[in-house]
mmCIF file of C-alpha atoms and ligand atoms in Angstrom:
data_model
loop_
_atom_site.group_PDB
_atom_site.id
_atom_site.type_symbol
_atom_site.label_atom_id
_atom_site.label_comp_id
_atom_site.label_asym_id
_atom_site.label_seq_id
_atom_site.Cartn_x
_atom_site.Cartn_y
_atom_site.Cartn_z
ATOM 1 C CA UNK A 1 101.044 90.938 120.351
ATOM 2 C CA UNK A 2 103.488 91.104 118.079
ATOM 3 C CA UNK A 3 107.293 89.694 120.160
ATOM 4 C CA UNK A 4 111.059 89.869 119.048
ATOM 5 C CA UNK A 5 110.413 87.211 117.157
ATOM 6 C CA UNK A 6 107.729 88.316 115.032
ATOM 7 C CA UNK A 7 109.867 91.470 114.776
ATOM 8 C CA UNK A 8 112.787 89.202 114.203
ATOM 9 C CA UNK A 9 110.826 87.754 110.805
ATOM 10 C CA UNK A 10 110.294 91.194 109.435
ATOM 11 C CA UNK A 11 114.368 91.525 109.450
ATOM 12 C CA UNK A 12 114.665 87.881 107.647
ATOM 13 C CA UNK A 13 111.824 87.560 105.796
ATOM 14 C CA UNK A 14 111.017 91.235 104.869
ATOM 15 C CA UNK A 15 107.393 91.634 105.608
ATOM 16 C CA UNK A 16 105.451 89.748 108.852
ATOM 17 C CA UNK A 17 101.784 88.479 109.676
ATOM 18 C CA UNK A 18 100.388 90.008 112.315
ATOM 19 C CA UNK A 19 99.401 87.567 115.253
ATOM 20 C CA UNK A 20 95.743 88.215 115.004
ATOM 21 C CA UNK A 21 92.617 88.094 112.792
ATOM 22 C CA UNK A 22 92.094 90.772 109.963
ATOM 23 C CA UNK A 23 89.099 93.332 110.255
ATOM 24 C CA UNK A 24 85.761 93.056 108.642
ATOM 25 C CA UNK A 25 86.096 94.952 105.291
ATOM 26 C CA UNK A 26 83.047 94.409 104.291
ATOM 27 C CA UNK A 27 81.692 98.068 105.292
ATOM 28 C CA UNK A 28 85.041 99.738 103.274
ATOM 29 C CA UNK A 29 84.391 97.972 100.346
ATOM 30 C CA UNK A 30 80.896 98.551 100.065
ATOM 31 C CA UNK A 31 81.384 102.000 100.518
ATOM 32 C CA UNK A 32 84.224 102.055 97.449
ATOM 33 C CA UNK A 33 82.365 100.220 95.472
ATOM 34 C CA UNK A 34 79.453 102.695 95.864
ATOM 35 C CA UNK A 35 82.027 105.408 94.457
ATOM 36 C CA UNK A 36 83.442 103.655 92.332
ATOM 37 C CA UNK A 37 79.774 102.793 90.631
ATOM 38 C CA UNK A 38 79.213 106.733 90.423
ATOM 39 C CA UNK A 39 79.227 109.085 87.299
ATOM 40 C CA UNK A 40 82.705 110.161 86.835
ATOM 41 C CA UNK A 41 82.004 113.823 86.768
ATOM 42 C CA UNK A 42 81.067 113.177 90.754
ATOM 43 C CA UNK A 43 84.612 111.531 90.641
ATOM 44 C CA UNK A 44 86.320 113.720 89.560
ATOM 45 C CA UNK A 45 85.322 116.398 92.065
ATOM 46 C CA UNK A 46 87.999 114.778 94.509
ATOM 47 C CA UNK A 47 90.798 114.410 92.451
ATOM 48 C CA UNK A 48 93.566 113.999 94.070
ATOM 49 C CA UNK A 49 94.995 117.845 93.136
ATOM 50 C CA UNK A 50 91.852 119.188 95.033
ATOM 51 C CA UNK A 51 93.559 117.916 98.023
ATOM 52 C CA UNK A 52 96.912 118.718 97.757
ATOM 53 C CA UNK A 53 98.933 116.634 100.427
ATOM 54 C CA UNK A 54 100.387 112.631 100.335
ATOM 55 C CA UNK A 55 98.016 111.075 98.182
ATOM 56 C CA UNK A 56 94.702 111.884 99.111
ATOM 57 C CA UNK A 57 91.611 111.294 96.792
ATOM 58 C CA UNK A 58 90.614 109.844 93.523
ATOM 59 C CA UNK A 59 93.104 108.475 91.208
ATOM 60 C CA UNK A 60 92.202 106.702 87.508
ATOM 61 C CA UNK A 61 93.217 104.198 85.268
ATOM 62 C CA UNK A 62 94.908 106.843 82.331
ATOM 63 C CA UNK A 63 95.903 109.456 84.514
ATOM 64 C CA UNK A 64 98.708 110.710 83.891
ATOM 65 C CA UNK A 65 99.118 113.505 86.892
ATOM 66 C CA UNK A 66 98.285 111.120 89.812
ATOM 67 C CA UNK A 67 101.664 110.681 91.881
ATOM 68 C CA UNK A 68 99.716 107.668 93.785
ATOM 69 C CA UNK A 69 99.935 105.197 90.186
ATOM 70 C CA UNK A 70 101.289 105.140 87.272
ATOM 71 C CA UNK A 71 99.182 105.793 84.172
ATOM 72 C CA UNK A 72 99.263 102.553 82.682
ATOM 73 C CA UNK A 73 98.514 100.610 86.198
ATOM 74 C CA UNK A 74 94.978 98.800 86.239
ATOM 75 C CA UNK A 75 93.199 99.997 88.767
ATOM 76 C CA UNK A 76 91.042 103.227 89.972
ATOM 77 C CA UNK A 77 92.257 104.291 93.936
ATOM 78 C CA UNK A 78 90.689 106.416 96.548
ATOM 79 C CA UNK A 79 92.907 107.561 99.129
ATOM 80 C CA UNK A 80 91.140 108.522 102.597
ATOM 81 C CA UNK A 81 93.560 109.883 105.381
ATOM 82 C CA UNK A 82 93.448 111.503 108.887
ATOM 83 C CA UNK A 83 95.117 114.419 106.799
ATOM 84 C CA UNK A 84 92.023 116.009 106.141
ATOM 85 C CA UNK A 85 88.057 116.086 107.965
ATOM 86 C CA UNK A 86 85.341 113.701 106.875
ATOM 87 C CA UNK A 87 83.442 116.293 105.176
ATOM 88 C CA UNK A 88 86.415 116.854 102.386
ATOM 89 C CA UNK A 89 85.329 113.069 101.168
ATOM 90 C CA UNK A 90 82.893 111.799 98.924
ATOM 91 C CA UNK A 91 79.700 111.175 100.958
ATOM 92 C CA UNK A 92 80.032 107.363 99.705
ATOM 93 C CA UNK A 93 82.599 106.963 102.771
ATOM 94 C CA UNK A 94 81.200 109.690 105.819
ATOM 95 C CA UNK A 95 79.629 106.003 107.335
ATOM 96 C CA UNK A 96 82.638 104.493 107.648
ATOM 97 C CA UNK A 97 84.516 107.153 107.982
ATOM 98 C CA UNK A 98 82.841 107.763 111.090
ATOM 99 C CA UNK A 99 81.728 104.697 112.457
ATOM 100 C CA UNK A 100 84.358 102.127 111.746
ATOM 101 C CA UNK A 101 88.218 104.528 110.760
ATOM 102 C CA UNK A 102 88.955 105.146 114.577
ATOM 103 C CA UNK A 103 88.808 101.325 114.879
ATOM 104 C CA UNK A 104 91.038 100.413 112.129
ATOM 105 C CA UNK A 105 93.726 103.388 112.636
ATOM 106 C CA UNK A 106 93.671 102.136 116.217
ATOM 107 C CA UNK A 107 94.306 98.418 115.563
ATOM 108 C CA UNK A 108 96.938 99.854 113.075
ATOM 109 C CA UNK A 109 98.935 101.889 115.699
ATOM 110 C CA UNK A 110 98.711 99.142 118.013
ATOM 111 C CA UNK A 111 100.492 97.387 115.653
ATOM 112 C CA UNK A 112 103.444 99.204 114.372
ATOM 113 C CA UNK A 113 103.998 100.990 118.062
ATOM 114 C CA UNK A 114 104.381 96.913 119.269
ATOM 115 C CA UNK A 115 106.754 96.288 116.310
ATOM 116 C CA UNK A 116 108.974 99.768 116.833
ATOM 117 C CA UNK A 117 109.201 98.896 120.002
ATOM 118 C CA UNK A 118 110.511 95.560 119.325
ATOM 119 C CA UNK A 119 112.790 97.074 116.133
ATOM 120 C CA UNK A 120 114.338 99.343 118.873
ATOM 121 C CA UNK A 121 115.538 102.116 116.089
ATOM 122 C CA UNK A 122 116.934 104.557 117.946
ATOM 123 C CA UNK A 123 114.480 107.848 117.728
ATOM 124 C CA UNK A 124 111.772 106.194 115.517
ATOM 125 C CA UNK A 125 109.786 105.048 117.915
ATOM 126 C CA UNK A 126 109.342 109.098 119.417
ATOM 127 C CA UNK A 127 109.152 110.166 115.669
ATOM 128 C CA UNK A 128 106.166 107.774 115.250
ATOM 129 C CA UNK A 129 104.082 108.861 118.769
ATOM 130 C CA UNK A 130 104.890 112.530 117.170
ATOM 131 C CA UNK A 131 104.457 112.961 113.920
ATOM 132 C CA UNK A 132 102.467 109.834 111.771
ATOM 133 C CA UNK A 133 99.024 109.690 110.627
ATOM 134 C CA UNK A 134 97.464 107.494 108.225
ATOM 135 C CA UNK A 135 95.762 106.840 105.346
ATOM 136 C CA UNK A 136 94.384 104.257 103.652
ATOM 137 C CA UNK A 137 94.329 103.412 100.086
ATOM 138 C CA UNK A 138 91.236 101.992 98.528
ATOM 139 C CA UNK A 139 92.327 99.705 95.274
ATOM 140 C CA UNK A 140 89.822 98.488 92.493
ATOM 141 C CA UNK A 141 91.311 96.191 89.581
ATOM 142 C CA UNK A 142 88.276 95.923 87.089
ATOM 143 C CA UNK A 143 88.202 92.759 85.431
ATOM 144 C CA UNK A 144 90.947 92.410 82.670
ATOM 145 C CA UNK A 145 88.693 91.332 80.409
ATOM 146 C CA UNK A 146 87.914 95.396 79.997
ATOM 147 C CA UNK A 147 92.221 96.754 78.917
ATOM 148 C CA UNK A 148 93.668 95.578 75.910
ATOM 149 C CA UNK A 149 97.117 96.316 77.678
ATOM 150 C CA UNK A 150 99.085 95.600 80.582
ATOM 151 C CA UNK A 151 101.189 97.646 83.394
ATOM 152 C CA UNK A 152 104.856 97.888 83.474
ATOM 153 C CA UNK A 153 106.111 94.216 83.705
ATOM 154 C CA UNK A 154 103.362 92.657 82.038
ATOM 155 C CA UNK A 155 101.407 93.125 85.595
ATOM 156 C CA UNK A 156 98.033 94.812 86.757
ATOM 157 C CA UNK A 157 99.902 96.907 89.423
ATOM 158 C CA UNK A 158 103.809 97.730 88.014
ATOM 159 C CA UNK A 159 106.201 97.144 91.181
ATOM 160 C CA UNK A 160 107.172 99.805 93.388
ATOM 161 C CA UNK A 161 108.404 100.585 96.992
ATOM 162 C CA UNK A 162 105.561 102.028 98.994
ATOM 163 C CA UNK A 163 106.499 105.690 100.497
ATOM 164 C CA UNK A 164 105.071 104.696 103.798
ATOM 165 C CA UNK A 165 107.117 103.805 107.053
ATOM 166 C CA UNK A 166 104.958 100.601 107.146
ATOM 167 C CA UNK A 167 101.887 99.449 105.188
ATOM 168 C CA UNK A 168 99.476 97.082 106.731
ATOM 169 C CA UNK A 169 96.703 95.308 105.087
ATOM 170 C CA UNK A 170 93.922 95.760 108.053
ATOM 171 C CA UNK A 171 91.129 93.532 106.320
ATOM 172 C CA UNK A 172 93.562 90.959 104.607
ATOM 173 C CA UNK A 173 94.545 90.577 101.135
ATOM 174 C CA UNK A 174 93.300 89.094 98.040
ATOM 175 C CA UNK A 175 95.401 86.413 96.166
ATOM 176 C CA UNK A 176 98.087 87.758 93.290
ATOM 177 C CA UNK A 177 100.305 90.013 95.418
ATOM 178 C CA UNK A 178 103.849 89.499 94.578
ATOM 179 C CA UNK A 179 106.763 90.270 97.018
ATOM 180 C CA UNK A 180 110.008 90.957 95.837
ATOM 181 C CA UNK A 181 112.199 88.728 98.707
ATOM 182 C CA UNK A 182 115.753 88.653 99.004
ATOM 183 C CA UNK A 183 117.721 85.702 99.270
ATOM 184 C CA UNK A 184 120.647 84.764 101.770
ATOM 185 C CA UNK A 185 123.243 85.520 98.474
ATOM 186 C CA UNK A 186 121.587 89.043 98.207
ATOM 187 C CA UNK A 187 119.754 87.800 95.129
ATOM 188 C CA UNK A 188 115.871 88.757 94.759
ATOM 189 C CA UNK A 189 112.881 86.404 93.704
ATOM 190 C CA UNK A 190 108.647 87.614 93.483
ATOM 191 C CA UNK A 191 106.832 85.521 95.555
ATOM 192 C CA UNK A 192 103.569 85.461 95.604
ATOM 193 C CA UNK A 193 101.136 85.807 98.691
ATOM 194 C CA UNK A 194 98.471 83.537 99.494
ATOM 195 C CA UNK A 195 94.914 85.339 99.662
ATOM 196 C CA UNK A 196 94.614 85.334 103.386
ATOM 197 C CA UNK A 197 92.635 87.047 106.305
ATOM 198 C CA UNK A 198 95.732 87.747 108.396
ATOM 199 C CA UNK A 199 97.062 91.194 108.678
ATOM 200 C CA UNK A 200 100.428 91.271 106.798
ATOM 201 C CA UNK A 201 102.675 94.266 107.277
ATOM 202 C CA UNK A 202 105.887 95.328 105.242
ATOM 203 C CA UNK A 203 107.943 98.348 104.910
ATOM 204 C CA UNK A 204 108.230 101.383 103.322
ATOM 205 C CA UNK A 205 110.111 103.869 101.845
ATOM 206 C CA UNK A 206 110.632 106.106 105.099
ATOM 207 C CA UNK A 207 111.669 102.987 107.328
ATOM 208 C CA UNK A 208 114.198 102.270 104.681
ATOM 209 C CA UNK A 209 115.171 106.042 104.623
ATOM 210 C CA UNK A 210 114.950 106.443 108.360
ATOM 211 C CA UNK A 211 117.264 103.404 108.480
ATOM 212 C CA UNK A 212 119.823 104.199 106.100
ATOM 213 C CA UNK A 213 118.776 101.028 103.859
ATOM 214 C CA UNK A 214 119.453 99.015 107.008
ATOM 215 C CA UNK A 215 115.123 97.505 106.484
ATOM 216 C CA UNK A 216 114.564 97.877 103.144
ATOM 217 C CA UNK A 217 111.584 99.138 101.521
ATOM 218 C CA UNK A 218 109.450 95.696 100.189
ATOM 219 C CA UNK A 219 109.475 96.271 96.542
ATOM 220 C CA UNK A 220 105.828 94.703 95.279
ATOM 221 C CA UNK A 221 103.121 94.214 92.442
ATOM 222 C CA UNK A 222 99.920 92.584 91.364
ATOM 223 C CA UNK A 223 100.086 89.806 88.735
ATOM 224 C CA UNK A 224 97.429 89.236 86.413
ATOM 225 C CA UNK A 225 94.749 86.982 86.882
ATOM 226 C CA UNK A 226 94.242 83.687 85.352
ATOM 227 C CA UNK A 227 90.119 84.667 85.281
ATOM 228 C CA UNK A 228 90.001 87.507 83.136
ATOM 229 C CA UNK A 229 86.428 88.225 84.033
ATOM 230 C CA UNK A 230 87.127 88.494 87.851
ATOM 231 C CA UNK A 231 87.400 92.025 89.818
ATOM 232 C CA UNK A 232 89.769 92.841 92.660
ATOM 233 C CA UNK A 233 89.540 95.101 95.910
ATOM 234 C CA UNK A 234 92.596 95.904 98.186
ATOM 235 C CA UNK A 235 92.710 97.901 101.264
ATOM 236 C CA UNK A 236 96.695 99.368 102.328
ATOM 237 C CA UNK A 237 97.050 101.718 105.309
ATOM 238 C CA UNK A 238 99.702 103.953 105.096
ATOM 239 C CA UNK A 239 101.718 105.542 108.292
ATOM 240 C CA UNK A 240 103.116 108.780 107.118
ATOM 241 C CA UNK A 241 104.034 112.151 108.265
ATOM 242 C CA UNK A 242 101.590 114.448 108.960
ATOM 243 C CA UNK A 243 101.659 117.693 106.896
ATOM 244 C CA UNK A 244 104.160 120.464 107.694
ATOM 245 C CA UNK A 245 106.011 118.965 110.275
ATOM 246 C CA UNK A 246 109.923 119.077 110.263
ATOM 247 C CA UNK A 247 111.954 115.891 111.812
ATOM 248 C CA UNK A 248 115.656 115.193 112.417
ATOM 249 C CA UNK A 249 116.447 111.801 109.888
ATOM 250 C CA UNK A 250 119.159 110.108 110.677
ATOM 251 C CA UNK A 251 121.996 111.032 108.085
ATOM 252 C CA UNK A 252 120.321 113.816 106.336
ATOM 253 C CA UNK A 253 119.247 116.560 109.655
ATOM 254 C CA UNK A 254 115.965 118.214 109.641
ATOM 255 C CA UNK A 255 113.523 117.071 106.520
ATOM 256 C CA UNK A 256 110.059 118.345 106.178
ATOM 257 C CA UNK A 257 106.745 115.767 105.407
ATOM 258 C CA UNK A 258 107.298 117.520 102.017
ATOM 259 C CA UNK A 259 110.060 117.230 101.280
ATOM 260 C CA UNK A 260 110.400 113.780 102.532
ATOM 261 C CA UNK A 261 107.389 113.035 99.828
ATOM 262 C CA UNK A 262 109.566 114.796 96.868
ATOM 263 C CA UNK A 263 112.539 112.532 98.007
ATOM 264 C CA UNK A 264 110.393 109.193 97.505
ATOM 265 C CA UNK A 265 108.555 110.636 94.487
ATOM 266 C CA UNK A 266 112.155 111.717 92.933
ATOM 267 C CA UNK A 267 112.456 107.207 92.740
ATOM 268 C CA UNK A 268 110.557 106.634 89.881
HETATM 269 FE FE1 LIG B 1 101.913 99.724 96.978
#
Protein backbone atom coordinates (compact mmCIF):
# COMPACT_ATOMS: atom_id res chain seq x y z
CA UNK A 1 0.00 0.00 0.00
CA UNK A 2 1.73 2.71 -0.91
CA UNK A 3 0.63 6.01 2.04
CA UNK A 4 1.34 9.87 1.98
CA UNK A 5 4.40 9.12 3.05
CA UNK A 6 5.66 6.89 0.53
CA UNK A 7 4.08 9.44 -1.84
CA UNK A 8 5.71 12.09 0.26
CA UNK A 9 9.41 10.39 -0.70
CA UNK A 10 8.69 10.49 -4.37
CA UNK A 11 8.36 14.54 -3.91
CA UNK A 12 11.85 14.58 -1.80
CA UNK A 13 13.67 11.97 -3.03
CA UNK A 14 12.47 11.78 -6.71
CA UNK A 15 11.75 8.17 -7.29
CA UNK A 16 10.13 5.61 -4.35
CA UNK A 17 10.26 1.74 -3.51
CA UNK A 18 7.26 0.24 -3.62
CA UNK A 19 6.16 -1.42 -0.22
CA UNK A 20 6.14 -4.90 -1.54
CA UNK A 21 8.16 -7.72 -3.17
CA UNK A 22 9.09 -7.53 -6.99
CA UNK A 23 7.55 -10.17 -9.48
CA UNK A 24 9.16 -13.29 -10.71
CA UNK A 25 10.92 -12.29 -14.00
CA UNK A 26 12.15 -15.24 -14.63
CA UNK A 27 9.36 -16.21 -17.36
CA UNK A 28 10.03 -12.45 -19.22
CA UNK A 29 13.47 -12.96 -19.44
CA UNK A 30 13.50 -16.28 -20.69
CA UNK A 31 11.22 -15.41 -23.22
CA UNK A 32 13.67 -12.22 -24.39
CA UNK A 33 16.39 -14.04 -24.25
CA UNK A 34 14.81 -16.63 -26.61
CA UNK A 35 14.42 -13.57 -29.15
CA UNK A 36 17.11 -12.14 -28.57
CA UNK A 37 19.12 -15.65 -29.42
CA UNK A 38 17.17 -15.66 -32.89
CA UNK A 39 18.50 -14.94 -36.50
CA UNK A 40 18.18 -11.33 -37.02
CA UNK A 41 16.27 -11.52 -40.21
CA UNK A 42 13.31 -13.03 -37.72
CA UNK A 43 14.19 -9.74 -35.78
CA UNK A 44 13.84 -7.64 -37.87
CA UNK A 45 10.31 -8.58 -38.93
CA UNK A 46 9.06 -6.47 -35.81
CA UNK A 47 10.89 -3.51 -36.10
CA UNK A 48 9.67 -1.04 -34.41
CA UNK A 49 8.31 0.99 -37.83
CA UNK A 50 6.09 -2.17 -38.49
CA UNK A 51 4.22 -1.03 -35.55
CA UNK A 52 3.90 2.41 -35.75
CA UNK A 53 2.73 3.79 -32.25
CA UNK A 54 4.94 4.70 -28.72
CA UNK A 55 7.68 2.44 -29.00
CA UNK A 56 6.57 -0.83 -29.77
CA UNK A 57 8.93 -3.66 -31.07
CA UNK A 58 12.49 -4.42 -31.79
CA UNK A 59 15.10 -1.87 -31.44
CA UNK A 60 19.19 -2.52 -32.10
CA UNK A 61 22.40 -1.58 -31.04
CA UNK A 62 23.36 0.80 -34.49
CA UNK A 63 20.07 1.85 -35.32
CA UNK A 64 19.82 4.85 -36.19
CA UNK A 65 15.77 5.25 -36.83
CA UNK A 66 14.65 3.75 -33.45
CA UNK A 67 13.05 6.76 -31.38
CA UNK A 68 13.16 4.21 -28.22
CA UNK A 69 17.51 4.55 -28.05
CA UNK A 70 19.94 6.24 -29.32
CA UNK A 71 22.25 4.64 -31.88
CA UNK A 72 25.26 4.48 -29.98
CA UNK A 73 23.40 3.04 -26.63
CA UNK A 74 24.47 -0.68 -25.74
CA UNK A 75 21.76 -2.58 -25.71
CA UNK A 76 19.06 -4.43 -28.12
CA UNK A 77 15.12 -3.59 -26.68
CA UNK A 78 11.83 -5.18 -27.32
CA UNK A 79 8.97 -3.17 -26.50
CA UNK A 80 5.60 -5.21 -25.77
CA UNK A 81 2.45 -3.00 -24.98
CA UNK A 82 -1.37 -3.34 -24.48
CA UNK A 83 -1.27 -1.05 -27.70
CA UNK A 84 -1.48 -3.80 -29.92
CA UNK A 85 -2.92 -7.92 -29.72
CA UNK A 86 -0.62 -10.77 -28.81
CA UNK A 87 -0.54 -12.08 -32.20
CA UNK A 88 1.39 -8.74 -33.62
CA UNK A 89 4.51 -10.15 -31.33
CA UNK A 90 7.16 -12.43 -31.90
CA UNK A 91 5.91 -15.91 -30.87
CA UNK A 92 9.02 -15.93 -28.33
CA UNK A 93 6.59 -13.84 -25.91
CA UNK A 94 2.60 -15.24 -26.79
CA UNK A 95 3.39 -17.46 -23.21
CA UNK A 96 3.85 -14.73 -21.26
CA UNK A 97 2.06 -12.58 -22.95
CA UNK A 98 -0.82 -14.53 -22.10
CA UNK A 99 -0.26 -16.20 -19.03
CA UNK A 100 1.65 -13.86 -16.81
CA UNK A 101 1.04 -9.63 -18.64
CA UNK A 102 -2.52 -9.30 -16.99
CA UNK A 103 -0.68 -9.98 -13.69
CA UNK A 104 2.05 -7.57 -14.00
CA UNK A 105 -0.09 -4.60 -15.71
CA UNK A 106 -2.40 -5.26 -12.78
CA UNK A 107 0.15 -5.05 -9.94
CA UNK A 108 1.36 -1.96 -11.98
CA UNK A 109 -2.01 -0.05 -11.91
CA UNK A 110 -2.44 -0.92 -8.45
CA UNK A 111 0.43 0.89 -7.94
CA UNK A 112 0.42 4.19 -9.60
CA UNK A 113 -3.67 4.51 -9.01
CA UNK A 114 -2.46 4.20 -4.93
CA UNK A 115 0.28 6.82 -5.56
CA UNK A 116 -2.14 9.40 -7.77
CA UNK A 117 -4.32 9.11 -5.32
CA UNK A 118 -1.98 10.05 -2.68
CA UNK A 119 -0.21 12.88 -5.23
CA UNK A 120 -3.79 14.36 -5.37
CA UNK A 121 -3.01 16.26 -8.94
CA UNK A 122 -5.95 17.72 -9.72
CA UNK A 123 -7.48 15.76 -13.00
CA UNK A 124 -4.63 13.16 -13.29
CA UNK A 125 -5.95 10.76 -11.42
CA UNK A 126 -9.40 10.67 -14.05
CA UNK A 127 -6.84 11.09 -16.96
CA UNK A 128 -5.09 7.89 -15.74
CA UNK A 129 -8.56 5.54 -15.13
CA UNK A 130 -9.25 7.02 -18.88
CA UNK A 131 -6.75 7.05 -21.04
CA UNK A 132 -3.17 4.95 -19.95
CA UNK A 133 -2.02 1.69 -21.05
CA UNK A 134 1.24 0.17 -20.79
CA UNK A 135 4.06 -1.23 -22.09
CA UNK A 136 6.94 -2.71 -21.10
CA UNK A 137 10.38 -2.43 -22.31
CA UNK A 138 12.57 -5.47 -22.51
CA UNK A 139 16.50 -4.29 -22.16
CA UNK A 140 19.58 -6.57 -23.08
CA UNK A 141 23.22 -5.04 -22.46
CA UNK A 142 25.56 -7.75 -24.11
CA UNK A 143 28.67 -8.03 -22.38
CA UNK A 144 31.08 -5.03 -23.07
CA UNK A 145 33.64 -7.11 -23.79
CA UNK A 146 31.79 -7.29 -27.51
CA UNK A 147 31.81 -2.74 -28.44
CA UNK A 148 34.93 -1.10 -28.81
CA UNK A 149 32.93 2.17 -27.86
CA UNK A 150 30.82 3.65 -25.38
CA UNK A 151 27.28 5.64 -25.20
CA UNK A 152 26.96 9.26 -24.70
CA UNK A 153 28.73 9.99 -21.32
CA UNK A 154 31.07 7.29 -21.40
CA UNK A 155 27.90 4.98 -20.24
CA UNK A 156 26.12 1.74 -21.62
CA UNK A 157 22.68 3.52 -21.61
CA UNK A 158 23.28 7.65 -22.34
CA UNK A 159 20.87 9.53 -19.74
CA UNK A 160 17.53 10.56 -20.60
CA UNK A 161 14.05 11.42 -19.11
CA UNK A 162 11.68 8.56 -19.74
CA UNK A 163 8.39 9.78 -21.80
CA UNK A 164 6.22 7.83 -19.48
CA UNK A 165 3.91 9.32 -16.64
CA UNK A 166 5.65 6.77 -14.33
CA UNK A 167 8.02 3.84 -14.96
CA UNK A 168 8.10 0.97 -12.61
CA UNK A 169 10.54 -1.79 -12.51
CA UNK A 170 7.90 -4.84 -11.81
CA UNK A 171 10.66 -7.66 -11.38
CA UNK A 172 13.42 -5.39 -9.73
CA UNK A 173 16.50 -4.04 -11.09
CA UNK A 174 19.95 -5.07 -11.73
CA UNK A 175 22.91 -3.13 -10.13
CA UNK A 176 24.49 0.05 -12.30
CA UNK A 177 21.41 2.26 -12.64
CA UNK A 178 22.27 5.78 -12.03
CA UNK A 179 19.71 8.45 -10.85
CA UNK A 180 20.22 11.88 -11.47
CA UNK A 181 18.96 13.38 -7.70
CA UNK A 182 18.63 16.83 -6.85
CA UNK A 183 19.95 18.34 -3.92
CA UNK A 184 18.28 20.78 -1.29
CA UNK A 185 20.54 23.85 -3.20
CA UNK A 186 18.89 22.72 -6.56
CA UNK A 187 22.21 21.13 -7.49
CA UNK A 188 22.13 17.49 -9.17
CA UNK A 189 24.39 14.37 -8.32
CA UNK A 190 24.06 10.39 -10.20
CA UNK A 191 23.53 8.07 -7.68
CA UNK A 192 23.63 4.85 -8.19
CA UNK A 193 20.93 2.12 -7.27
CA UNK A 194 21.59 -0.90 -5.43
CA UNK A 195 20.58 -4.18 -7.47
CA UNK A 196 17.48 -4.94 -5.54
CA UNK A 197 14.16 -7.03 -5.75
CA UNK A 198 11.93 -4.15 -4.67
CA UNK A 199 9.77 -2.43 -7.13
CA UNK A 200 11.19 1.13 -7.60
CA UNK A 201 9.08 3.67 -9.42
CA UNK A 202 10.09 7.23 -10.81
CA UNK A 203 8.66 9.69 -13.12
CA UNK A 204 8.32 10.57 -16.43
CA UNK A 205 8.14 12.93 -18.94
CA UNK A 206 4.18 13.33 -18.96
CA UNK A 207 3.98 13.66 -15.01
CA UNK A 208 6.50 16.38 -15.38
CA UNK A 209 4.46 17.84 -18.35
CA UNK A 210 1.12 17.21 -16.74
CA UNK A 211 2.60 19.07 -13.74
CA UNK A 212 4.07 21.99 -15.21
CA UNK A 213 7.71 20.82 -13.97
CA UNK A 214 6.15 20.83 -10.51
CA UNK A 215 7.56 16.44 -10.31
CA UNK A 216 10.17 16.36 -12.49
CA UNK A 217 10.94 13.79 -14.93
CA UNK A 218 14.01 11.41 -13.17
CA UNK A 219 16.75 11.96 -15.58
CA UNK A 220 18.78 8.33 -15.61
CA UNK A 221 21.51 5.96 -17.20
CA UNK A 222 23.41 2.73 -16.99
CA UNK A 223 27.12 2.85 -16.06
CA UNK A 224 29.47 0.46 -17.30
CA UNK A 225 30.39 -2.53 -15.66
CA UNK A 226 33.49 -3.28 -13.84
CA UNK A 227 33.15 -7.19 -15.42
CA UNK A 228 33.40 -6.67 -18.94
CA UNK A 229 32.38 -10.20 -19.69
CA UNK A 230 29.01 -9.95 -17.76
CA UNK A 231 25.43 -9.46 -19.58
CA UNK A 232 22.52 -7.38 -18.32
CA UNK A 233 18.58 -7.72 -18.50
CA UNK A 234 16.13 -4.89 -17.41
CA UNK A 235 12.46 -4.90 -17.41
CA UNK A 236 10.64 -0.92 -17.34
CA UNK A 237 6.84 -0.63 -17.64
CA UNK A 238 5.72 2.30 -19.13
CA UNK A 239 2.11 4.09 -18.38
CA UNK A 240 1.27 6.04 -21.44
CA UNK A 241 -1.56 7.24 -23.46
CA UNK A 242 -3.31 5.05 -25.42
CA UNK A 243 -3.35 5.80 -29.20
CA UNK A 244 -5.62 8.53 -30.62
CA UNK A 245 -7.02 9.83 -27.67
CA UNK A 246 -7.20 13.69 -27.07
CA UNK A 247 -6.83 15.08 -23.25
CA UNK A 248 -7.08 18.55 -21.69
CA UNK A 249 -3.14 19.20 -20.09
CA UNK A 250 -2.96 21.54 -17.79
CA UNK A 251 -1.39 24.78 -19.42
CA UNK A 252 -1.39 23.72 -22.96
CA UNK A 253 -5.63 22.61 -23.65
CA UNK A 254 -6.41 19.60 -25.62
CA UNK A 255 -3.09 17.43 -26.77
CA UNK A 256 -3.39 14.24 -28.62
CA UNK A 257 -1.23 10.74 -27.49
CA UNK A 258 0.64 11.93 -30.64
CA UNK A 259 1.32 14.70 -30.30
CA UNK A 260 2.14 14.43 -26.72
CA UNK A 261 4.92 11.71 -28.08
CA UNK A 262 6.36 14.45 -30.73
CA UNK A 263 6.54 16.93 -27.72
CA UNK A 264 8.86 14.45 -25.60
CA UNK A 265 10.66 13.20 -28.73
CA UNK A 266 11.25 17.08 -29.81
CA UNK A 267 13.86 16.81 -26.13
CA UNK A 268 16.63 15.22 -27.51
FE1 LIG B 1 14.75 4.93 -19.56
Amino acid sequence: MIDKQSANALNSDGYLVAPCPALDGSEIQQAFRAFIRREREHQLRFLQKEYGYAYDGFSYYGQTDSSHQAHDDLISTFVLSEFYPVERFPPEFHGFLNSRWQEVVQVVRGLETELLTQLDVPGLLDFYLHNVGHMLSNNYYPPLQQFTTTAAGNTRLSAHPDASLFTVFPFGIDQELELQLTGEDGGTTWQSVDASDAILLYPGYLLEMWTRGEIKAMNHRVRLSADRAAERFSFSCFSLPFPLRKFEMPGRGPVTSEEYFEAYGALF
